[in-house]
Amino acid sequence: MSIPLFDVNSQEPLFDAEQRRTLAEAALRSITASTAHARGDDFLRILVKDLAEALDVHYVIAGRLVRMDDGSEGIRTLALWGGDGYQPNIEYSLQHTPCQDVTCQSMCFHGSDIQRRFPFDTLLVDMHAESYVGMPLIDTDGKTLGILSAIDTRPIDENKRLLALLLLSIFSARGAAELQHQERTQQLEEIVRVRTESLLAAQANLIEQEQMAALGSLVAGVSHEVNTPIGVALTAASSMGSYADQLVQLLGGAKVSRAELIDLAESLKGAAALIERNLARAADLIGNFKQLAVDQVSEYVADLALHDYVHGLVSAHSPELRKAALGVELDIAPDCQVRLAAGKLSQILSNLLMNSARHGYPQGGPGRITIRARIEADGDDAAARWLLLEFSDDGIGLAPAVREHMFEPFFTTKRGQGGSGLGMHIVYTIVQQLGGQVCAIDSTPGCHIQIRLPLAS
């Protein structure tokens, strides 16, 4: 509760100078104690309330200097005490107000007739203001950040002015420090936000490049793999040409042996079959790779015969898997039908396959990878269905340190050997994007990863 320093009727001092000094020190200690552990807007709210009580004034305002819509300067209050409680924060222009002088870094005191001195300040009219004391909030660089002002509906005596200026000058420095801290915090947060966005954009770009690099690696492998059946088909086609020449010579001769014709026909038939098988093999490789490439750059949801789809995806990776001497076993029911984003599933399995091929067998194969899948219902929602995908190999497995960090971006055990550290991070990111979970990771023995993916309805 405030203690009046002056008689309300005569405005004569109720206390002598020593008593007023004692009261001022008491007010200073009280406000200092109540605001000691407060920060930011909480500090300003406590300050305006305590200053209003200590000075026995109707209003105390703490506000920040802002730019108005019309380009002029204004004040946005951060804490406003009025009468017996906090008032809603407001924003007002500095033009034609006593605050305009304060923001020019001048202390402002008007003991009475404040409305007459500033007739265009409607806020003073609304407050029924009679007197005004204001102090600028100046940061350590000499920049005005805002104001701290006391406004009363009664005149302020010269003696009371001294107490007001003392308290406002002391706490304006602390208020300025809080505003400066807020500004610097906002600047730091903005720097962090911009850098975070840049980092995420760079990471997304790296992930896209990694996916394209993986496809590029597949292109090289498929190209090499396709060369073999095409080469065999070309050789067989050349042989057919030779057999055809022999047939023409026989038919042009004086005698044609039935046995010779049968032998040439069998040779032609065998060469044709060889060409057909190898071209079919090449077409199958190209088709699987084309489907994989199309899927991995699209996000469409499709109905999939899961066994056939995964078999085709494994076939597209057969060059890399064969080079590593790895076989793949599928434990997926032939009639298993799922509806999900095919491209996302192919990216998950592609990265898991390549991770095993590149990291699971440092000394080389032979080795075996097993892919299991089944559909299960959600225990909480009977209508929801999940695809439980289990991927395992019989390689060296995962050390505890690797298992702990394997999904982190840029973590790799092949640093300097071509490993980007993004493969398993891509797996984790896609699973999260789809609303799924990586349920389990263990090494008993080899690498075993269990993933749950929600199925589209």
XYZ file of C-alpha atoms in Angstrom:
457
model
C 0.000 0.000 0.000
C 1.325 3.488 -0.853
C 1.966 6.154 1.770
C 0.976 9.715 0.713
C 3.795 12.188 0.886
C 1.561 15.291 0.731
C -1.637 16.567 2.280
C -4.350 16.068 -0.346
C -5.973 19.424 0.427
C -3.024 21.767 0.923
C -0.417 19.787 -1.042
C 2.008 20.641 1.758
C 4.633 18.016 2.560
C 3.537 15.637 5.311
C 7.187 14.659 5.987
C 10.449 16.496 6.137
C 13.361 15.833 3.759
C 14.889 13.087 5.907
C 11.582 11.251 6.187
C 10.975 11.588 2.468
C 14.445 10.151 1.805
C 13.657 7.241 4.118
C 10.357 6.596 2.327
C 12.068 6.791 -1.054
C 14.650 4.237 0.033
C 11.902 1.985 1.347
C 10.025 2.229 -1.963
C 13.223 1.498 -3.877
C 13.987 -1.573 -1.753
C 10.393 -2.819 -2.095
C 10.340 -2.524 -5.895
C 13.833 -3.969 -6.209
C 12.875 -6.983 -4.091
C 9.649 -7.686 -6.000
C 11.293 -7.432 -9.424
C 14.622 -9.085 -8.573
C 13.790 -12.485 -10.048
C 11.392 -11.355 -12.780
C 12.384 -11.206 -16.446
C 10.987 -9.760 -19.658
C 7.303 -8.812 -19.711
C 6.817 -10.241 -16.198
C 9.363 -7.753 -14.889
C 7.582 -4.866 -16.626
C 4.158 -5.915 -15.314
C 5.421 -6.070 -11.720
C 7.300 -2.787 -12.183
C 4.323 -0.718 -13.398
C 2.162 -1.987 -10.552
C 4.763 -1.301 -7.856
C 5.639 2.117 -9.280
C 1.963 3.118 -9.326
C 1.638 2.175 -5.661
C 4.919 3.766 -4.602
C 4.192 7.039 -6.410
C 0.465 6.965 -5.650
C -0.425 7.662 -9.306
C -3.305 6.326 -11.343
C -1.377 5.073 -14.406
C 2.092 3.703 -15.129
C 3.043 2.706 -18.673
C 5.992 0.671 -19.969
C 6.034 0.655 -23.759
C 8.217 -0.193 -26.735
C 8.980 2.201 -29.589
C 7.417 0.855 -32.817
C 6.789 1.881 -36.408
C 3.118 2.585 -37.151
C 1.302 1.585 -40.343
C 1.572 5.124 -41.714
C 5.349 5.126 -41.162
C 5.307 7.342 -38.084
C 6.690 6.351 -34.684
C 4.430 5.000 -32.004
C 4.352 3.200 -28.684
C 3.101 -0.340 -28.096
C 2.538 -0.841 -24.380
C 4.088 -3.937 -22.846
C 2.595 -3.354 -19.407
C -0.121 -0.854 -18.439
C -1.383 -0.325 -14.899
C -4.528 1.723 -14.576
C -6.407 2.460 -11.356
C -6.549 -0.813 -9.463
C -5.538 -3.345 -12.109
C -3.736 -4.158 -15.344
C -5.255 -2.675 -18.487
C -5.196 -4.209 -21.990
C -2.092 -3.243 -23.951
C -2.616 -0.551 -26.563
C -0.737 1.021 -29.451
C -0.756 4.751 -30.171
C 1.072 7.329 -32.280
C 3.686 9.575 -30.679
C 2.550 12.639 -32.580
C 1.222 15.432 -30.347
C 1.927 13.466 -27.130
C 4.320 14.130 -24.243
C 5.888 10.743 -25.025
C 7.310 12.268 -28.201
C 9.708 14.322 -26.102
C 10.644 11.282 -24.028
C 11.633 9.197 -27.072
C 13.972 12.014 -28.032
C 15.833 10.977 -24.860
C 14.569 13.872 -22.776
C 13.101 13.452 -19.333
C 9.588 14.892 -19.388
C 7.700 16.349 -16.407
C 4.389 18.175 -16.393
C 3.045 18.686 -12.892
C -0.391 19.861 -14.047
C -2.545 20.933 -17.013
C -1.179 18.114 -19.200
C -4.342 18.023 -21.342
C -4.082 21.759 -22.042
C -0.417 21.404 -23.049
C -1.196 18.503 -25.437
C -4.747 19.144 -26.672
C -4.516 16.637 -29.536
C -3.580 13.704 -27.319
C -6.928 11.908 -26.995
C -5.411 9.231 -24.764
C -4.796 11.863 -22.046
C -8.427 12.895 -22.343
C -9.613 9.298 -21.965
C -7.398 8.929 -18.881
C -8.622 12.220 -17.357
C -4.928 12.965 -16.966
C -3.691 16.008 -15.075
C 0.047 15.318 -14.663
C 2.778 13.350 -16.430
C 6.333 12.119 -15.717
C 8.227 10.204 -18.422
C 11.643 8.636 -18.815
C 13.182 7.107 -21.975
C 14.369 3.482 -22.066
C 17.827 3.700 -23.655
C 19.975 0.660 -24.512
C 23.738 0.328 -24.121
C 24.246 1.612 -27.680
C 22.382 4.845 -26.943
C 19.282 3.814 -28.885
C 15.826 4.665 -27.554
C 13.840 1.443 -27.124
C 10.724 2.761 -25.394
C 9.328 4.759 -22.476
C 8.475 4.415 -18.814
C 5.911 7.002 -17.699
C 3.670 7.792 -14.735
C 0.363 9.615 -15.293
C -2.027 10.798 -12.639
C -5.479 12.346 -12.516
C -4.164 14.855 -9.918
C -1.335 17.397 -10.050
C 2.156 16.212 -9.084
C 3.999 18.455 -6.646
C 7.644 19.394 -7.204
C 8.640 17.400 -4.125
C 6.841 14.307 -5.413
C 8.489 14.869 -8.778
C 11.888 14.137 -7.195
C 10.729 10.718 -5.980
C 9.144 9.950 -9.341
C 12.240 10.900 -11.304
C 14.464 8.963 -8.898
C 12.477 5.744 -9.218
C 11.831 6.103 -12.958
C 15.476 6.834 -13.729
C 16.631 3.809 -11.737
C 14.140 1.369 -13.194
C 14.205 2.753 -16.742
C 17.760 1.400 -16.995
C 16.582 -2.040 -15.899
C 13.594 -1.820 -18.253
C 15.866 -0.863 -21.145
C 18.071 -3.868 -20.351
C 15.022 -6.149 -20.499
C 13.895 -4.714 -23.838
C 17.425 -4.989 -25.227
C 17.586 -8.598 -24.032
C 14.260 -9.313 -25.750
C 15.494 -7.725 -28.980
C 18.719 -9.707 -28.949
C 16.834 -12.900 -28.130
C 14.509 -12.277 -31.068
C 17.489 -11.574 -33.322
C 19.194 -14.770 -32.193
C 15.971 -16.745 -32.683
C 15.643 -15.309 -36.178
C 19.257 -16.217 -36.966
C 18.653 -19.728 -35.640
C 15.418 -20.008 -37.636
C 17.069 -18.882 -40.875
C 20.052 -21.149 -40.355
C 17.803 -24.060 -39.410
C 15.742 -23.552 -42.559
C 18.950 -23.370 -44.605
C 20.254 -26.526 -42.940
C 16.982 -28.381 -43.544
C 16.955 -27.229 -47.177
C 20.567 -28.338 -47.611
C 19.798 -31.654 -45.931
C 16.747 -32.186 -48.164
C 18.911 -31.388 -51.181
C 21.552 -33.859 -50.022
C 18.913 -36.541 -49.479
C 17.554 -35.936 -52.976
C 21.090 -36.117 -54.375
C 21.680 -39.342 -52.437
C 18.504 -40.830 -53.897
C 19.548 -39.780 -57.382
C 23.027 -41.193 -56.776
C 21.468 -44.481 -55.690
C 19.444 -44.554 -58.890
C 22.600 -43.710 -60.825
C 24.357 -46.659 -59.200
C 21.440 -48.859 -60.200
C 21.654 -47.581 -63.761
C 25.292 -48.626 -63.951
C 24.546 -52.022 -62.457
C 21.516 -52.654 -64.637
C 23.409 -51.516 -67.728
C 26.146 -54.034 -67.005
C 23.599 -56.737 -66.236
C 21.598 -56.069 -69.400
C 24.735 -56.266 -71.537
C 25.078 -60.006 -70.836
C 21.708 -61.225 -72.198
C 21.852 -58.751 -75.060
C 25.355 -59.984 -75.950
C 24.148 -63.579 -75.893
C 21.145 -62.622 -78.039
C 23.425 -60.863 -80.545
C 25.662 -63.930 -80.759
C 22.643 -66.171 -81.255
C 21.270 -63.821 -83.920
C 24.617 -63.961 -85.735
C 24.499 -67.771 -85.565
C 20.993 -67.727 -87.010
C 22.311 -65.728 -89.933
C 24.992 -68.340 -90.488
C 22.432 -71.143 -90.255
C 20.216 -69.321 -92.744
C 23.141 -69.036 -95.193
C 23.740 -72.777 -94.888
C 20.066 -73.434 -95.529
C 20.128 -71.312 -98.685
C 23.199 -73.212 -99.925
C 21.535 -76.573 -99.269
C 18.363 -75.593 -101.043
C 20.379 -74.337 -104.011
C 22.319 -77.605 -104.355
C 21.526 -80.605 -106.531
C 20.531 -82.720 -103.543
C 18.888 -81.765 -100.237
C 19.355 -84.159 -97.322
C 16.395 -84.460 -94.989
C 18.766 -85.000 -92.050
C 20.727 -81.838 -92.880
C 17.511 -79.813 -93.072
C 16.387 -81.162 -89.713
C 19.762 -80.297 -88.126
C 19.648 -76.747 -89.488
C 16.040 -76.336 -88.351
C 16.970 -77.482 -84.850
C 19.914 -75.078 -84.798
C 17.687 -72.224 -85.919
C 15.071 -73.167 -83.336
C 17.679 -73.305 -80.553
C 19.168 -69.934 -81.538
C 15.703 -68.369 -81.689
C 14.876 -69.729 -78.219
C 18.195 -68.409 -76.887
C 17.462 -64.977 -78.311
C 13.956 -65.006 -76.854
C 15.108 -66.008 -73.363
C 17.886 -63.448 -73.187
C 15.827 -60.604 -74.621
C 13.073 -61.472 -72.153
C 15.671 -61.388 -69.379
C 16.901 -57.972 -70.553
C 13.346 -56.673 -70.855
C 12.574 -57.918 -67.340
C 15.639 -56.136 -65.909
C 14.831 -52.919 -67.727
C 11.167 -53.129 -66.731
C 11.976 -53.656 -63.052
C 14.449 -50.788 -63.069
C 12.030 -48.506 -64.914
C 9.282 -49.266 -62.387
C 11.680 -48.640 -59.518
C 12.854 -45.337 -61.018
C 9.289 -44.168 -61.677
C 8.148 -45.150 -58.168
C 11.001 -43.416 -56.394
C 10.241 -40.010 -57.924
C 6.489 -40.196 -57.257
C 4.326 -40.448 -54.164
C 1.145 -41.975 -55.571
C -0.743 -44.498 -53.461
C -1.371 -47.754 -55.300
C -2.723 -51.244 -54.742
C 0.214 -53.627 -54.775
C 0.594 -57.385 -54.960
C 3.310 -57.163 -52.342
C 5.230 -60.366 -53.148
C 5.500 -59.568 -56.849
C 6.354 -55.922 -56.192
C 9.149 -56.704 -53.745
C 10.436 -59.475 -56.042
C 10.668 -56.980 -58.911
C 12.424 -54.461 -56.672
C 14.965 -57.073 -55.565
C 15.521 -58.040 -59.214
C 16.328 -54.422 -60.045
C 19.073 -54.573 -57.403
C 20.345 -57.978 -58.492
C 23.607 -56.651 -60.046
C 24.719 -55.089 -56.747
C 23.490 -58.046 -54.723
C 25.199 -60.552 -56.998
C 28.444 -58.576 -56.838
C 28.281 -58.841 -53.018
C 27.373 -62.561 -53.262
C 24.070 -61.989 -51.457
C 20.890 -63.956 -51.935
C 17.470 -62.631 -50.978
C 14.667 -64.744 -49.545
C 11.101 -63.422 -49.511
C 8.691 -64.568 -46.820
C 5.590 -62.806 -48.128
C 2.290 -64.512 -48.866
C 1.591 -64.616 -52.633
C -1.916 -63.202 -52.057
C -0.786 -60.337 -49.810
C -2.376 -57.146 -51.167
C -1.546 -53.716 -49.728
C -2.412 -50.124 -50.528
C 0.337 -47.600 -49.863
C 2.810 -45.216 -51.499
C 4.792 -47.581 -53.721
C 7.663 -45.143 -54.222
C 8.162 -44.687 -50.490
C 8.191 -48.449 -49.917
C 10.712 -48.934 -52.733
C 12.989 -46.255 -51.240
C 12.863 -47.938 -47.826
C 13.694 -51.380 -49.203
C 16.317 -50.050 -51.649
C 18.222 -48.341 -48.846
C 17.965 -51.389 -46.583
C 19.250 -53.680 -49.359
C 22.140 -51.396 -50.234
C 22.978 -50.866 -46.571
C 23.364 -54.624 -46.100
C 25.366 -54.990 -49.312
C 27.773 -52.166 -48.418
C 28.093 -52.501 -44.642
C 26.925 -55.938 -43.551
C 29.733 -57.974 -45.136
C 33.096 -56.164 -44.954
C 34.927 -59.321 -46.044
C 32.401 -60.067 -48.776
C 29.692 -62.732 -49.012
C 28.222 -65.167 -49.329
C 25.290 -63.964 -47.288
C 21.531 -64.078 -47.104
C 18.952 -61.329 -46.705
C 15.407 -62.139 -45.610
C 12.429 -59.859 -46.156
C 9.246 -60.777 -44.302
C 5.937 -58.956 -44.413
C 2.498 -59.456 -42.994
C -0.618 -57.405 -42.354
C -1.857 -56.843 -38.821
C -4.804 -54.974 -37.335
C -4.462 -52.059 -34.927
C -5.385 -53.116 -31.408
C -7.031 -49.740 -30.680
C -8.779 -49.343 -34.030
C -10.084 -52.510 -35.639
C -10.576 -50.743 -38.967
C -6.929 -49.632 -39.171
C -4.409 -51.973 -40.791
C -0.628 -51.964 -40.672
C 2.092 -53.543 -42.751
C 4.683 -55.173 -40.509
C 7.929 -55.295 -42.474
C 10.927 -57.243 -41.168
C 14.312 -56.965 -42.831
C 17.261 -59.065 -41.678
C 20.650 -60.235 -42.888
C 23.280 -62.628 -41.519
C 26.171 -60.155 -41.744
C 28.392 -58.733 -39.012
C 25.477 -57.028 -37.271
C 25.395 -53.721 -35.455
C 27.761 -52.589 -32.729
C 25.995 -50.735 -29.867
C 27.494 -47.386 -30.957
C 26.302 -47.955 -34.530
C 22.818 -49.010 -33.413
C 22.538 -45.862 -31.302
C 23.379 -43.457 -34.141
C 22.476 -45.333 -37.333
C 19.465 -43.143 -38.205
C 21.266 -39.850 -37.655
C 22.059 -37.836 -40.804
C 25.629 -38.191 -42.082
C 26.498 -41.020 -39.671
C 28.424 -43.709 -41.532
C 30.973 -46.423 -40.828
C 32.376 -45.918 -44.349
C 33.634 -42.353 -43.969
C 36.131 -41.693 -46.762
C 35.065 -44.858 -48.584
C 32.060 -43.484 -50.429
C 29.563 -43.615 -47.544
C 27.314 -40.545 -47.318
C 25.639 -41.434 -44.023
C 22.197 -40.652 -45.437
C 20.875 -44.083 -46.416
C 19.390 -45.113 -43.068
C 18.421 -41.521 -42.281
C 16.328 -41.592 -45.459
C 14.679 -44.805 -44.258
C 13.829 -43.259 -40.883
C 12.597 -39.999 -42.465
C 10.291 -41.801 -44.919
C 8.867 -44.036 -42.182
C 8.086 -40.936 -40.102
C 6.548 -39.155 -43.105
C 4.226 -42.116 -43.670
C 3.144 -42.105 -40.026
C 4.905 -45.373 -39.260
C 7.435 -46.489 -36.687
C 10.775 -48.225 -36.577
C 9.730 -50.755 -33.935
C 12.884 -52.726 -33.256
C 16.546 -52.909 -34.162
C 18.770 -55.704 -32.973
C 21.788 -57.749 -33.914
C 21.202 -61.416 -32.997
C 23.153 -62.132 -35.176
C 23.354 -59.861 -38.208
C 21.125 -56.843 -38.604
C 17.397 -57.079 -37.900
C 15.044 -54.115 -38.421
C 11.293 -54.132 -37.896
C 9.116 -51.386 -39.410
C 5.357 -50.733 -39.170
C 3.663 -48.754 -41.938
C -0.008 -47.682 -41.936
C -1.997 -48.929 -44.924
C -4.267 -46.579 -46.838
C -7.955 -47.434 -46.826
